[in-house]
Short mmCIF file of C-alpha atoms in Angstrom, two decimals:
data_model
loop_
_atom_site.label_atom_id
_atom_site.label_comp_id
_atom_site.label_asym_id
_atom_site.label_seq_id
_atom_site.Cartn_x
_atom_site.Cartn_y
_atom_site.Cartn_z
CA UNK A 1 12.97 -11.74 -9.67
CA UNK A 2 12.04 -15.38 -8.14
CA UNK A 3 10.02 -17.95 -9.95
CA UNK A 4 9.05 -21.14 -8.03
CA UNK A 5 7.60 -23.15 -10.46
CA UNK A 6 5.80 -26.52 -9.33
CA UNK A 7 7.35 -28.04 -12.93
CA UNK A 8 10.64 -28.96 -14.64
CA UNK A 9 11.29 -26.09 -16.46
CA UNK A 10 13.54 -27.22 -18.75
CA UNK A 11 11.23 -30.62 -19.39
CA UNK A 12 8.38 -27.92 -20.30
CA UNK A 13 10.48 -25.98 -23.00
CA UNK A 14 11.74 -29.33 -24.07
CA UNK A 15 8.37 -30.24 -24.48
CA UNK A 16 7.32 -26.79 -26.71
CA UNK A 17 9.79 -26.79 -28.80
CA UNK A 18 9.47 -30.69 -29.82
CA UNK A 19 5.87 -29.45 -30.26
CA UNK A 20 7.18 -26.52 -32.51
CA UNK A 21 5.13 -23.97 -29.46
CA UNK A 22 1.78 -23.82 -28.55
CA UNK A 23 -1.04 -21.44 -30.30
CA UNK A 24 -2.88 -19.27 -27.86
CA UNK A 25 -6.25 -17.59 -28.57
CA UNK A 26 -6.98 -13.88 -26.95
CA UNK A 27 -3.46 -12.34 -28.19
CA UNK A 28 -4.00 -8.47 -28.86
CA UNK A 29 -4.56 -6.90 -32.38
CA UNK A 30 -2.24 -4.88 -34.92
CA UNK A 31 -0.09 -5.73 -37.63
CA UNK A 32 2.66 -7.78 -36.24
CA UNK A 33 0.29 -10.25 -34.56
CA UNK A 34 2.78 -13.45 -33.98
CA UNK A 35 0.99 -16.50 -35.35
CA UNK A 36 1.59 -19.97 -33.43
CA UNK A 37 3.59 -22.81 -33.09
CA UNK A 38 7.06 -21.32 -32.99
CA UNK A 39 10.03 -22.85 -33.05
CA UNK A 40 11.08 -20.04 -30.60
CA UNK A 41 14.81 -21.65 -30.51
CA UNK A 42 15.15 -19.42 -33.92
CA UNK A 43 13.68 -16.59 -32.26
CA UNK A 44 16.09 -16.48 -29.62
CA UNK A 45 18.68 -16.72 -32.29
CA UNK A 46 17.07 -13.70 -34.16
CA UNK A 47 17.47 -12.11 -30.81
CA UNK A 48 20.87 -12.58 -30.20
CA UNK A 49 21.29 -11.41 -33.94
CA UNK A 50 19.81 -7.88 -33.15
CA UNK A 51 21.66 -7.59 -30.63
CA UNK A 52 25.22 -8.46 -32.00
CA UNK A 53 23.96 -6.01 -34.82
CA UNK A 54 23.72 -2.90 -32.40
CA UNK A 55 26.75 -4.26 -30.26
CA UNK A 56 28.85 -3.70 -33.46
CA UNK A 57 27.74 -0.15 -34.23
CA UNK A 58 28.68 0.06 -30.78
CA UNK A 59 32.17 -0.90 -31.35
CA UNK A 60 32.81 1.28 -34.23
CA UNK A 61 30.76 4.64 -33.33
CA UNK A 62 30.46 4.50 -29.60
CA UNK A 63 33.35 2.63 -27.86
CA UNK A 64 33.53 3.50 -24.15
CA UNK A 65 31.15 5.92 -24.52
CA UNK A 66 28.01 6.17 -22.77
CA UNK A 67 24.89 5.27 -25.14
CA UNK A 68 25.04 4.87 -29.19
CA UNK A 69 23.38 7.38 -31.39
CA UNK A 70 22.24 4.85 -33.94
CA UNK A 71 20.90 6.92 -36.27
CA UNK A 72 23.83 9.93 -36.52
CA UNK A 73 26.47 7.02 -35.43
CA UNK A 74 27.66 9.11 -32.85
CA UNK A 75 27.43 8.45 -28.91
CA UNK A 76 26.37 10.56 -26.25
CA UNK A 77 26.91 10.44 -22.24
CA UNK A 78 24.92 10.01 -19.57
CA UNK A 79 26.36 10.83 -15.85
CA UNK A 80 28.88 13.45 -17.55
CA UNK A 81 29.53 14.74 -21.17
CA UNK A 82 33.27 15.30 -20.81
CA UNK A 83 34.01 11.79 -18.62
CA UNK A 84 32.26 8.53 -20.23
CA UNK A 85 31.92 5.50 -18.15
CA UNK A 86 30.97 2.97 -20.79
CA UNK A 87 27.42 2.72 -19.72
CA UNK A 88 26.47 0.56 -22.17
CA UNK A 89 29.19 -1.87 -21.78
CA UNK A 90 28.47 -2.58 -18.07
CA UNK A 91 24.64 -3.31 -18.70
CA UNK A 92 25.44 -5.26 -21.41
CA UNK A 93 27.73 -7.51 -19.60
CA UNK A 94 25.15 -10.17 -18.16
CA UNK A 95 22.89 -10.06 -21.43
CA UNK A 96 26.36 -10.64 -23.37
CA UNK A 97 27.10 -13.75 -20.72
CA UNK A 98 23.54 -15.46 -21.30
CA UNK A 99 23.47 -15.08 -25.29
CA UNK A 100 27.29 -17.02 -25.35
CA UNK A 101 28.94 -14.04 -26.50
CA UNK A 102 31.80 -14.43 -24.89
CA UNK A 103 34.04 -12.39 -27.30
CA UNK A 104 32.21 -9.38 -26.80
CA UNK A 105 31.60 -10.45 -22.96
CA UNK A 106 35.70 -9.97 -22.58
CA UNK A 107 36.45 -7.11 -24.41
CA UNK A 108 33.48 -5.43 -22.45
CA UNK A 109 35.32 -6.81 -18.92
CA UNK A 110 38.74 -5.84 -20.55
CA UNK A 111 37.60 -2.38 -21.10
CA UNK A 112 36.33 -2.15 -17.31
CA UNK A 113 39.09 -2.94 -16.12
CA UNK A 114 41.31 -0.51 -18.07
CA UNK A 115 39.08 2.67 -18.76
CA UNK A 116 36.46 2.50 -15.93
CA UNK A 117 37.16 5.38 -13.39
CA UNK A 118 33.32 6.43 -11.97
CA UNK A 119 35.35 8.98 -9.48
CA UNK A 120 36.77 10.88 -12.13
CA UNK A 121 32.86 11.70 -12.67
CA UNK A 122 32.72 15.66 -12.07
CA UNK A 123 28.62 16.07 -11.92
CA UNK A 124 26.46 15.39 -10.10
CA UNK A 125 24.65 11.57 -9.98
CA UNK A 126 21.55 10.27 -8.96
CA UNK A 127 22.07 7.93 -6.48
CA UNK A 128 18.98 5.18 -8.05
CA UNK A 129 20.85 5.81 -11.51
CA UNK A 130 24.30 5.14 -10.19
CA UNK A 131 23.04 2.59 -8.33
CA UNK A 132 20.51 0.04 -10.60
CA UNK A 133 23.23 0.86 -13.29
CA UNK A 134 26.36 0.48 -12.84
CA UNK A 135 26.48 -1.25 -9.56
CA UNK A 136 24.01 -3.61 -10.41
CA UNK A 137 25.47 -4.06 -14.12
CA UNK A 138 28.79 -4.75 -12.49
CA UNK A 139 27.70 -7.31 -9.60
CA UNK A 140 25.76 -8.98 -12.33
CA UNK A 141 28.79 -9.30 -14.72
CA UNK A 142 30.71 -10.39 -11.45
CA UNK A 143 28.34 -13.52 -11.19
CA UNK A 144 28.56 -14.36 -14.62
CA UNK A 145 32.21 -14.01 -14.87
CA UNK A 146 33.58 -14.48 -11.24
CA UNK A 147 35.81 -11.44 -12.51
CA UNK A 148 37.29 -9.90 -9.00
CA UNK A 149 37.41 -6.08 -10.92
CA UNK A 150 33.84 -6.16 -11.77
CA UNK A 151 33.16 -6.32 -7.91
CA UNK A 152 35.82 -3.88 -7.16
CA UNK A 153 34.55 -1.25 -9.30
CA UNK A 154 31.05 -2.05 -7.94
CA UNK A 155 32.41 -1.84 -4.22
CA UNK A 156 34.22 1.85 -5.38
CA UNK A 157 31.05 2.65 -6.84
CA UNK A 158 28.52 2.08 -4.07
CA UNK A 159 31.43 3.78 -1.70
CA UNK A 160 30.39 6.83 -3.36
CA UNK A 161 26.55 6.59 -2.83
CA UNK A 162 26.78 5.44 0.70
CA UNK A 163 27.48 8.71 2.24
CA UNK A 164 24.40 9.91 0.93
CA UNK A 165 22.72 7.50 3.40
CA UNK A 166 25.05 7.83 6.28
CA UNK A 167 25.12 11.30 6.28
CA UNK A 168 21.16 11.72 6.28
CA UNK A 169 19.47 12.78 9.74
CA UNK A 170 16.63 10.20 8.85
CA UNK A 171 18.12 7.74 6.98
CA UNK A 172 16.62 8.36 3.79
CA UNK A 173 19.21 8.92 0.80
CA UNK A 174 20.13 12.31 -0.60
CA UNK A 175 19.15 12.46 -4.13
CA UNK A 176 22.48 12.97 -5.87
CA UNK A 177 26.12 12.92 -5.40
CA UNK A 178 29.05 14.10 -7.20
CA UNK A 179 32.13 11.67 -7.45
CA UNK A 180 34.73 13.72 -7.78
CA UNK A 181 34.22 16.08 -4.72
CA UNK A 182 31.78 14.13 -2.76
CA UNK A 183 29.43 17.02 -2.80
CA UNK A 184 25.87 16.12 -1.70
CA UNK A 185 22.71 17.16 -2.69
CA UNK A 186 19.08 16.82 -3.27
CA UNK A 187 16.99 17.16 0.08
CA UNK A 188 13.89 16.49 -1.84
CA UNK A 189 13.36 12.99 -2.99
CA UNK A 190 11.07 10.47 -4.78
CA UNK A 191 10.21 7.03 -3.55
CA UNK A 192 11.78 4.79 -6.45
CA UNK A 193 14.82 7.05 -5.95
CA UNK A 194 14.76 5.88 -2.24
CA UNK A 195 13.76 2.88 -2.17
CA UNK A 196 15.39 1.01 -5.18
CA UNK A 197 18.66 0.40 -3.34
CA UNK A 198 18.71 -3.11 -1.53
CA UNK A 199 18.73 -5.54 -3.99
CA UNK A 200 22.23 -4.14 -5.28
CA UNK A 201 23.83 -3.02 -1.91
CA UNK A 202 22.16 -5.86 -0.01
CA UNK A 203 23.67 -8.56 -3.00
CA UNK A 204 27.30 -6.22 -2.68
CA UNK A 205 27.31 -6.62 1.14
CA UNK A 206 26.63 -10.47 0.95
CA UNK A 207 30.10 -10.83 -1.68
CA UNK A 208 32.10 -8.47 0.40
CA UNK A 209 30.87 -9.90 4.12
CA UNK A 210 30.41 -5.90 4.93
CA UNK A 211 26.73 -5.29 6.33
CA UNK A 212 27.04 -1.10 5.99
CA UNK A 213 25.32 -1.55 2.59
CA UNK A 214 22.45 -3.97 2.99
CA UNK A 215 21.79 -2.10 6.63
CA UNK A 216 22.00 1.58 4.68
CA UNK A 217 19.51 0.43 2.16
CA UNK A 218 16.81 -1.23 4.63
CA UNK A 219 17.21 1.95 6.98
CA UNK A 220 15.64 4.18 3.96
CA UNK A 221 12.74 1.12 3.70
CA UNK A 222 11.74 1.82 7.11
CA UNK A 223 11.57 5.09 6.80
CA UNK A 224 9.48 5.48 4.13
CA UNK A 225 6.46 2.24 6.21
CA UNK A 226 7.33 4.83 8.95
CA UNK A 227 5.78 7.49 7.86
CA UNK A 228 2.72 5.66 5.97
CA UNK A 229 -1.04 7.30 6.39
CA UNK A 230 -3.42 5.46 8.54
CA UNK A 231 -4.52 3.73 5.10
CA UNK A 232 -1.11 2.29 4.73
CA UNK A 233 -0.55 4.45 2.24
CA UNK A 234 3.01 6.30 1.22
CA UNK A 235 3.37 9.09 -1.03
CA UNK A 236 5.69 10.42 -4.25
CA UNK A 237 8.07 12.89 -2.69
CA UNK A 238 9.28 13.27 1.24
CA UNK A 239 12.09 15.79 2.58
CA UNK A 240 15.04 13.53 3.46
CA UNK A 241 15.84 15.85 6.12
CA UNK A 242 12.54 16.28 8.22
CA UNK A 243 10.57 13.34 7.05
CA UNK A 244 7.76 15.65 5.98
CA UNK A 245 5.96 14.59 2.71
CA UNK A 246 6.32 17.13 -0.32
CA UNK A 247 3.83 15.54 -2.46
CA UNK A 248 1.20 13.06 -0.83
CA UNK A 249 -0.57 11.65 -3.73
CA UNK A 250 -0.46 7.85 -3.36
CA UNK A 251 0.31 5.95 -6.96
CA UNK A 252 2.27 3.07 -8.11
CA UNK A 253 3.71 5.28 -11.26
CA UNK A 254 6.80 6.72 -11.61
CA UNK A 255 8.60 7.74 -9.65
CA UNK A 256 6.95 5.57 -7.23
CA UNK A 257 7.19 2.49 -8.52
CA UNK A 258 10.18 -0.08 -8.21
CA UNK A 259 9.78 1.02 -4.33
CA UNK A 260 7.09 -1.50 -4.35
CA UNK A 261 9.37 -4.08 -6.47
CA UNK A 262 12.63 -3.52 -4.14
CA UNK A 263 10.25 -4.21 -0.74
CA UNK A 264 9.10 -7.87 -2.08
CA UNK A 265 12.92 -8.71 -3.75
CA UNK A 266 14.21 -7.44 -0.15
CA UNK A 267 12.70 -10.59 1.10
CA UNK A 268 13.07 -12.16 -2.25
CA UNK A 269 16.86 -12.11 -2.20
CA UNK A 270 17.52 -11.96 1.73
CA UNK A 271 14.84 -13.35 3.45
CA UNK A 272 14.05 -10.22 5.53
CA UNK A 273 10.76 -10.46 7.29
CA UNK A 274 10.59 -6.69 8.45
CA UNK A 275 10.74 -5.79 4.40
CA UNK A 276 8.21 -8.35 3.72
CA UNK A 277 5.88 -7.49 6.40
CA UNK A 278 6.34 -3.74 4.88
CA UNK A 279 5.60 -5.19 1.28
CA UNK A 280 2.13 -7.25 2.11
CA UNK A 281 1.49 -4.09 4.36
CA UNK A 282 1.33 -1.17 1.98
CA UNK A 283 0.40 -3.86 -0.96
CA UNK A 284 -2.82 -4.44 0.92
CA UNK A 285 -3.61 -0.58 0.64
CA UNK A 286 -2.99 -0.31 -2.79
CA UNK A 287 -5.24 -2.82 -3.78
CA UNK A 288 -7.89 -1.66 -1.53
CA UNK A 289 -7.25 2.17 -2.83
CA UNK A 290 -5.83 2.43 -5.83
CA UNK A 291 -7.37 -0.12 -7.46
CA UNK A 292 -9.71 0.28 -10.38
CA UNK A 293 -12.34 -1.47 -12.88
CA UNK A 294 -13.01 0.39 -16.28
CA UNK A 295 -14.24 -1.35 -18.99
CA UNK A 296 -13.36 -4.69 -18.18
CA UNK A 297 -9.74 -3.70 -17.79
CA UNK A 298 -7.95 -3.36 -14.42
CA UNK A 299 -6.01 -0.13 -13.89
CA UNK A 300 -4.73 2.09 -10.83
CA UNK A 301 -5.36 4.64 -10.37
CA UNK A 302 -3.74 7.57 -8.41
CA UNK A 303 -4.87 8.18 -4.81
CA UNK A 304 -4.60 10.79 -1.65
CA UNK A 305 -2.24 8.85 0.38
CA UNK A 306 -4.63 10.73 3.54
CA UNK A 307 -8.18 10.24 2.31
CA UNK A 308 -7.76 7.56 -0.66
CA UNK A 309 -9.74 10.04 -2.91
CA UNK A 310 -8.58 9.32 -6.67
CA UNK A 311 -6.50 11.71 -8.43
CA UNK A 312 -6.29 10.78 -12.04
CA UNK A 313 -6.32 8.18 -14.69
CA UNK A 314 -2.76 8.86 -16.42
CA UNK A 315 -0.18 6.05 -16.25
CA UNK A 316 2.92 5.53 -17.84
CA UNK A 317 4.23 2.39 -19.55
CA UNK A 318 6.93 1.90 -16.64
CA UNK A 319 4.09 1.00 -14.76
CA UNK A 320 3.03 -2.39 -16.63
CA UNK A 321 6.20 -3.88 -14.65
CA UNK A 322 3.71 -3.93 -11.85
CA UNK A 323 1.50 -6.76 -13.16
CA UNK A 324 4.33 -9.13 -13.01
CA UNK A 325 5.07 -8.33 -9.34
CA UNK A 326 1.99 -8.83 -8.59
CA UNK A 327 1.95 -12.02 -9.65
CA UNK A 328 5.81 -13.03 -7.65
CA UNK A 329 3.89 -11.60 -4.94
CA UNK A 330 0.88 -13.91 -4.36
CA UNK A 331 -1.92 -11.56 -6.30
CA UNK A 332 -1.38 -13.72 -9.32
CA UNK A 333 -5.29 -12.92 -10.70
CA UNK A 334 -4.50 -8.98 -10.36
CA UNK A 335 -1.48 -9.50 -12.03
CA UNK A 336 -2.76 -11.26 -14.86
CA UNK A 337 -5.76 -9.12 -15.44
CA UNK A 338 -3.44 -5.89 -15.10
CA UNK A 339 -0.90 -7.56 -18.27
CA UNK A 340 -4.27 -8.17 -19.95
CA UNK A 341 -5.15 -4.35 -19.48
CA UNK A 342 -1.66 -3.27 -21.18
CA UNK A 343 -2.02 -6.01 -24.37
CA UNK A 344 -5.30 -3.99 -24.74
CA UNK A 345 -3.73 -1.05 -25.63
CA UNK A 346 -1.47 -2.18 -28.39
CA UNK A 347 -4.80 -2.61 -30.15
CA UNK A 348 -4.67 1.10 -30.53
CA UNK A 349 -0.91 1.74 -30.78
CA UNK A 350 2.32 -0.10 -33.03
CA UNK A 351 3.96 0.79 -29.67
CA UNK A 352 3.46 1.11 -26.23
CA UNK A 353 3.25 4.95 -25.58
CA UNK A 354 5.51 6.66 -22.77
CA UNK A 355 1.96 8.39 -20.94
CA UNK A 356 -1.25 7.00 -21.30
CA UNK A 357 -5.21 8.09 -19.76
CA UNK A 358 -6.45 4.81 -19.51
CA UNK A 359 -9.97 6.53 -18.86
CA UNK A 360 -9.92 8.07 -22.79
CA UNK A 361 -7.54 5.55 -24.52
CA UNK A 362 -5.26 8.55 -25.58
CA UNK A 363 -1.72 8.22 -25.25
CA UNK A 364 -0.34 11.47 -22.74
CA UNK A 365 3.35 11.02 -24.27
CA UNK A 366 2.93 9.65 -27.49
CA UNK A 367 7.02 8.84 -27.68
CA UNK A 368 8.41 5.12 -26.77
CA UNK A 369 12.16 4.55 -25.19
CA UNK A 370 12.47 1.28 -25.43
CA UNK A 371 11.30 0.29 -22.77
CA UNK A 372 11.03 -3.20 -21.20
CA UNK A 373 8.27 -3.16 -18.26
CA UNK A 374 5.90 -4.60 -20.55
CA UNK A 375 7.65 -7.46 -21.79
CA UNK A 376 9.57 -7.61 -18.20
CA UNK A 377 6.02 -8.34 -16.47
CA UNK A 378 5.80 -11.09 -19.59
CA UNK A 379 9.05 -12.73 -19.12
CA UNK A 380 7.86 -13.06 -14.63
CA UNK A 381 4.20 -14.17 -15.62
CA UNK A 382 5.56 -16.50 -17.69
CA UNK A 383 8.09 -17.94 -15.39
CA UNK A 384 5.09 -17.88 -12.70
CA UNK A 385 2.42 -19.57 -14.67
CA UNK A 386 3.96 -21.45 -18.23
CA UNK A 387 1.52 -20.30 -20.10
CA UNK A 388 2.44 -19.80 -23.88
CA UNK A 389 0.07 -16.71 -23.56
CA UNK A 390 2.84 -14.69 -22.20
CA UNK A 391 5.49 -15.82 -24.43
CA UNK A 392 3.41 -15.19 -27.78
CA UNK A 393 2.92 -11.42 -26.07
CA UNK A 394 6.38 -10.63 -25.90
CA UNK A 395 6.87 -12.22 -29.02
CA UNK A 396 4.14 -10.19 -30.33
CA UNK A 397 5.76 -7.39 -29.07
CA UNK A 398 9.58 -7.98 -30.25
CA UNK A 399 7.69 -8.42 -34.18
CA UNK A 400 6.39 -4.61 -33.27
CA UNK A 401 9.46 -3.31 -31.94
CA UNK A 402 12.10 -4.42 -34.32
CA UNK A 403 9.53 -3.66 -37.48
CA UNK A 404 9.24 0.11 -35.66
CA UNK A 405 12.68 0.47 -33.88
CA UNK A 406 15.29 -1.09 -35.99
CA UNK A 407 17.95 1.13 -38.42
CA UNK A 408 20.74 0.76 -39.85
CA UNK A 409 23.18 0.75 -37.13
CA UNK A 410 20.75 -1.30 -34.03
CA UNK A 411 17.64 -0.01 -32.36
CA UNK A 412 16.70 3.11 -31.93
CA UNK A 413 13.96 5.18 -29.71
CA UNK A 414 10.66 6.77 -30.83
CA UNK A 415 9.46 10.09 -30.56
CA UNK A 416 5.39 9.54 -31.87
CA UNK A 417 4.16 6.05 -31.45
CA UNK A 418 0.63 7.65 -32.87
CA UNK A 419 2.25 8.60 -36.19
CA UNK A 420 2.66 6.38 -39.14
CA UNK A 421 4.54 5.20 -39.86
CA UNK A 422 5.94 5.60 -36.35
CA UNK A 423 8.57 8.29 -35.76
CA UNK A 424 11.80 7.67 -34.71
CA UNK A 425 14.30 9.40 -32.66
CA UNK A 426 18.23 9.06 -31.99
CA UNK A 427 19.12 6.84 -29.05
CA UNK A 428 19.83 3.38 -28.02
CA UNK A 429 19.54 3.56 -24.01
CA UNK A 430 21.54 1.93 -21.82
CA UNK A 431 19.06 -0.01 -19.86
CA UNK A 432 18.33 -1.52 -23.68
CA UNK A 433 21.25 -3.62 -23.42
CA UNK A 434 20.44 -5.11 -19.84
CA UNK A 435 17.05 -5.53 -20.28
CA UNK A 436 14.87 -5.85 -23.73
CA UNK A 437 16.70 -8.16 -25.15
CA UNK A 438 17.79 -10.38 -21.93
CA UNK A 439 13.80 -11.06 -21.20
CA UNK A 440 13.40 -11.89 -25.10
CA UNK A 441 16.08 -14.23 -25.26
CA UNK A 442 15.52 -15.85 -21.60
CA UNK A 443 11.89 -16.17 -22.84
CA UNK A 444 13.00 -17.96 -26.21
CA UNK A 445 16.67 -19.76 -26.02
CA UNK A 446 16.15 -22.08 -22.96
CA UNK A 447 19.50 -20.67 -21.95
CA UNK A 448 21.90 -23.41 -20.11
CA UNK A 449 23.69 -20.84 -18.16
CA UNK A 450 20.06 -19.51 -16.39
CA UNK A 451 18.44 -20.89 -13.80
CA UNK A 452 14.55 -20.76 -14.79
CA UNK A 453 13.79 -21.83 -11.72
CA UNK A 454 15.44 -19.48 -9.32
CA UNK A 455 16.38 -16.60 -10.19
CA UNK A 456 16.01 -12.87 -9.50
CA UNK A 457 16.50 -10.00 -12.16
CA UNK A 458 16.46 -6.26 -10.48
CA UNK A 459 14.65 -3.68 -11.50
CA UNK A 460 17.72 -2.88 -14.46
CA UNK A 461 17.90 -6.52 -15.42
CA UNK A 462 20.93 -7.14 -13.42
CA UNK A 463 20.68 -11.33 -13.06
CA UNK A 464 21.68 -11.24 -8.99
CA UNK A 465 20.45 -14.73 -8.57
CA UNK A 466 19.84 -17.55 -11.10
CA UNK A 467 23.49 -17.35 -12.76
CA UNK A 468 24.72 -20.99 -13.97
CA UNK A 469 28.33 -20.67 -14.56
CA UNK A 470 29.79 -21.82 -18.05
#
């Protein structure tokens, strides 16, 4: 996502880590609270260590395959158990490119261009997986590498998905697809699954001078602002063949919410001033609607997308992504206050919980997969606003994450953040490789192949803008 900055960005880190960092008062409780004055040059190193680690029980239990099992060394799949796509290779590629790795960088290429075959895939896909995964993992590792296969196997790729939208009576995307037979299916959808298409097909059709994929993508936009409430409102789940709303509660949770964070980077990356208008739009009504106060803390809560009545307290970690966005998108007090409402939590918890009732502090999933939203609202605040704050949370949280995550052979899920010690499951995800660890190390190394000044990371991680080429 887009930072303009009014500073020299690399004169600032220059400045910190001569200074050896900068101690920051108000950082959350628990046990791995970072102290100051870093020399955060070594913790990008200790990054880039962790992830080498897992890369190599990669290599020798996982090759080609899907995700690692780092616990069982054994690998799993995730599209289809009998035809592995290397998953994991393809979102590691950019993180691989911006830690120097660039060993492992071209054996993961090398493999992609001998083993990759997506429509050999005989199940059926969702079209936001396919999509924020492999073609955006592969258009990313195209930028970084300028290798022409990447971009053919992303082109191949999205040729598979974009039936789905031509073939649609409103223009909204049928939820899955299978490769092999072309099948279609999945009338029914949900709004991230809809909506989180343009920065990927709109960055594919800008390489490939072919509009059908940017123009697919913004068609499914407009229908969604199209059918808003007369609150400017949208809802969770629509028909994609009559337009009709299936489930009308009004939320910026999953699976609602990178909608919200593919409207802004559709004017982000392309300058469209329909998508914008459609961002500041519905943005508007969510603040005025969903917004909420509770103990100092600012939450959202859900909302009739008719009436604006609230529905519930329960959020989910994914949503914490939404206090960065807020802040790329000119609400940078909301989006502050909202990060501040997630570092609360951790005073409770090692980890970030999956599900969470912010009106009785309970976790609602007390599991943890990894995920990045927290630390990926960090990484844009602190791109936004240079303050240390930001960096010493993430920091915070990598101390908590590798004490609670790391095993023998990488990283590793958790199944009961609440426990403790904290339990631990059997799974390094893909989306670990293209996003944890790239906002740590961005965050730390003062990378010279990053632009910290403009950039754009999707919703993934994919780096579609902001790529300095070694």
């Amino acid at each position: 996502m887009r930072a303009s900055i009014p500073f020299t960005r690399r004169a600032f880190l220059g400045t910190l880590t001569a200074a050896g960092g900068l101690a920051v008062a108000g950082l959350p409780a628990g046990p791995a609270r970072a102290a100051g004055h870093h020399n955060w040059h070594k913790v990008a190193d200790d990054v880039r260590a962790e992830l080498r680690h897992a890369w190599t029980s990669y290599r020798r239990y996982a090759w080609g395959h899907d995700q690692l099992l780092p616990v069982s060394g054994g690998h799993s799949e995730f599209f289809d158990a009998g035809h592995p796509v290397g998953l994991s290779i393809v979102e590691a590629l950019g993180t691989l490119y911006f830690m120097g790795l660039d060993d492992e960088l071209a054996d993961g290429v090398r493999w992609v261009g001998d083993h990759l075959d997506f429509a050999g895939v005989n199940a059926d896909v969702q079209v936001f997986e396919t999509n924020i995964r492999m073609v955006g993992g592969l258009l990313s590792g195209y930028l970084c590498t300028g290798e022409r296969v990447l971009l053919e196997q992303a082109r191949t790729i999205a040729d598979i998905l974009l039936p789905c939208f031509t073939e649609s009576p409103t223009g909204l995307p049928y939820r899955r697809v299978n490769p092999s037979t072309g099948h279609i299916t999945g009338n029914v959808n949900v709004l991230a699954e809809v909506g989180t298409i343009i920065a990927e097909f709109g960055t594919l059709s800008r390489l490939v001078h072919d509009s059908r994929y940017f123009d697919a993508a913004k068609k499914a936009l407009r229908a969604v602002y199209d059918r808003r409430s007369p609150l400017d409102l949208v809802g969770t789940e629509i028909n994609i063949e009559t337009g009709a709303w299936t489930d009308s509660s009004a939320r910026v949770d999953p699976p609602v919410d990178s909608f919200f964070e593919y409207l802004w980077d559709g004017w982000d990356l392309f300058r469209d001033r329909d998508i914008k208008h459609w961002y500041d739009t519905l943005t508007r009504a969510v603040l005025r609607h969903e917004e909420e106060r509770l103990g100092g803390e600012l939450w959202f809560h859900r909302a009739d997308m008719t009436t604006g009545a609230a529905l519930g307290r329960e959020t989910s970690e994914l949503t914490s992504f939404y206090a960065g966005l807020l802040g790329q998108s000119g609400h940078l007090r909301e989006g502050e206050a909202y990060h501040s409402a997630w570092a609360s939590v951790l005073s409770s918890y090692t980890l970030l919980p999956e599900g969470y009732d912010y009106g009785t502090g309970k976790a609602t999933d007390p599991g943890n997969q990894l995920r990045p939203e927290y630390v990926d609202a960090a990484f844009n605040l602190w791109l936004l606003t240079g303050k240390e704050l930001y960096r010493e949370r993430a920091y915070d949280y990598y101390l908590r994450q590798k004490r609670a995550s790391r095993v023998a052979n990488g990283w590793t899920i958790a199944t009961d953040v609440t426990a403790s010690p904290v339990k631990l499951g059997d799974l390094t995800p893909g989306y670990w490789w293209a996003e944890q660890m790239k906002y740590w190390y961005l965050m730390f190394a003062d990378s010279r192949r990053f632009d910290y000044e403009d950039n754009y990371l999707s919703t993934e991680g994919a780096v579609l803008r902001g790529v300095i080429r070694h």
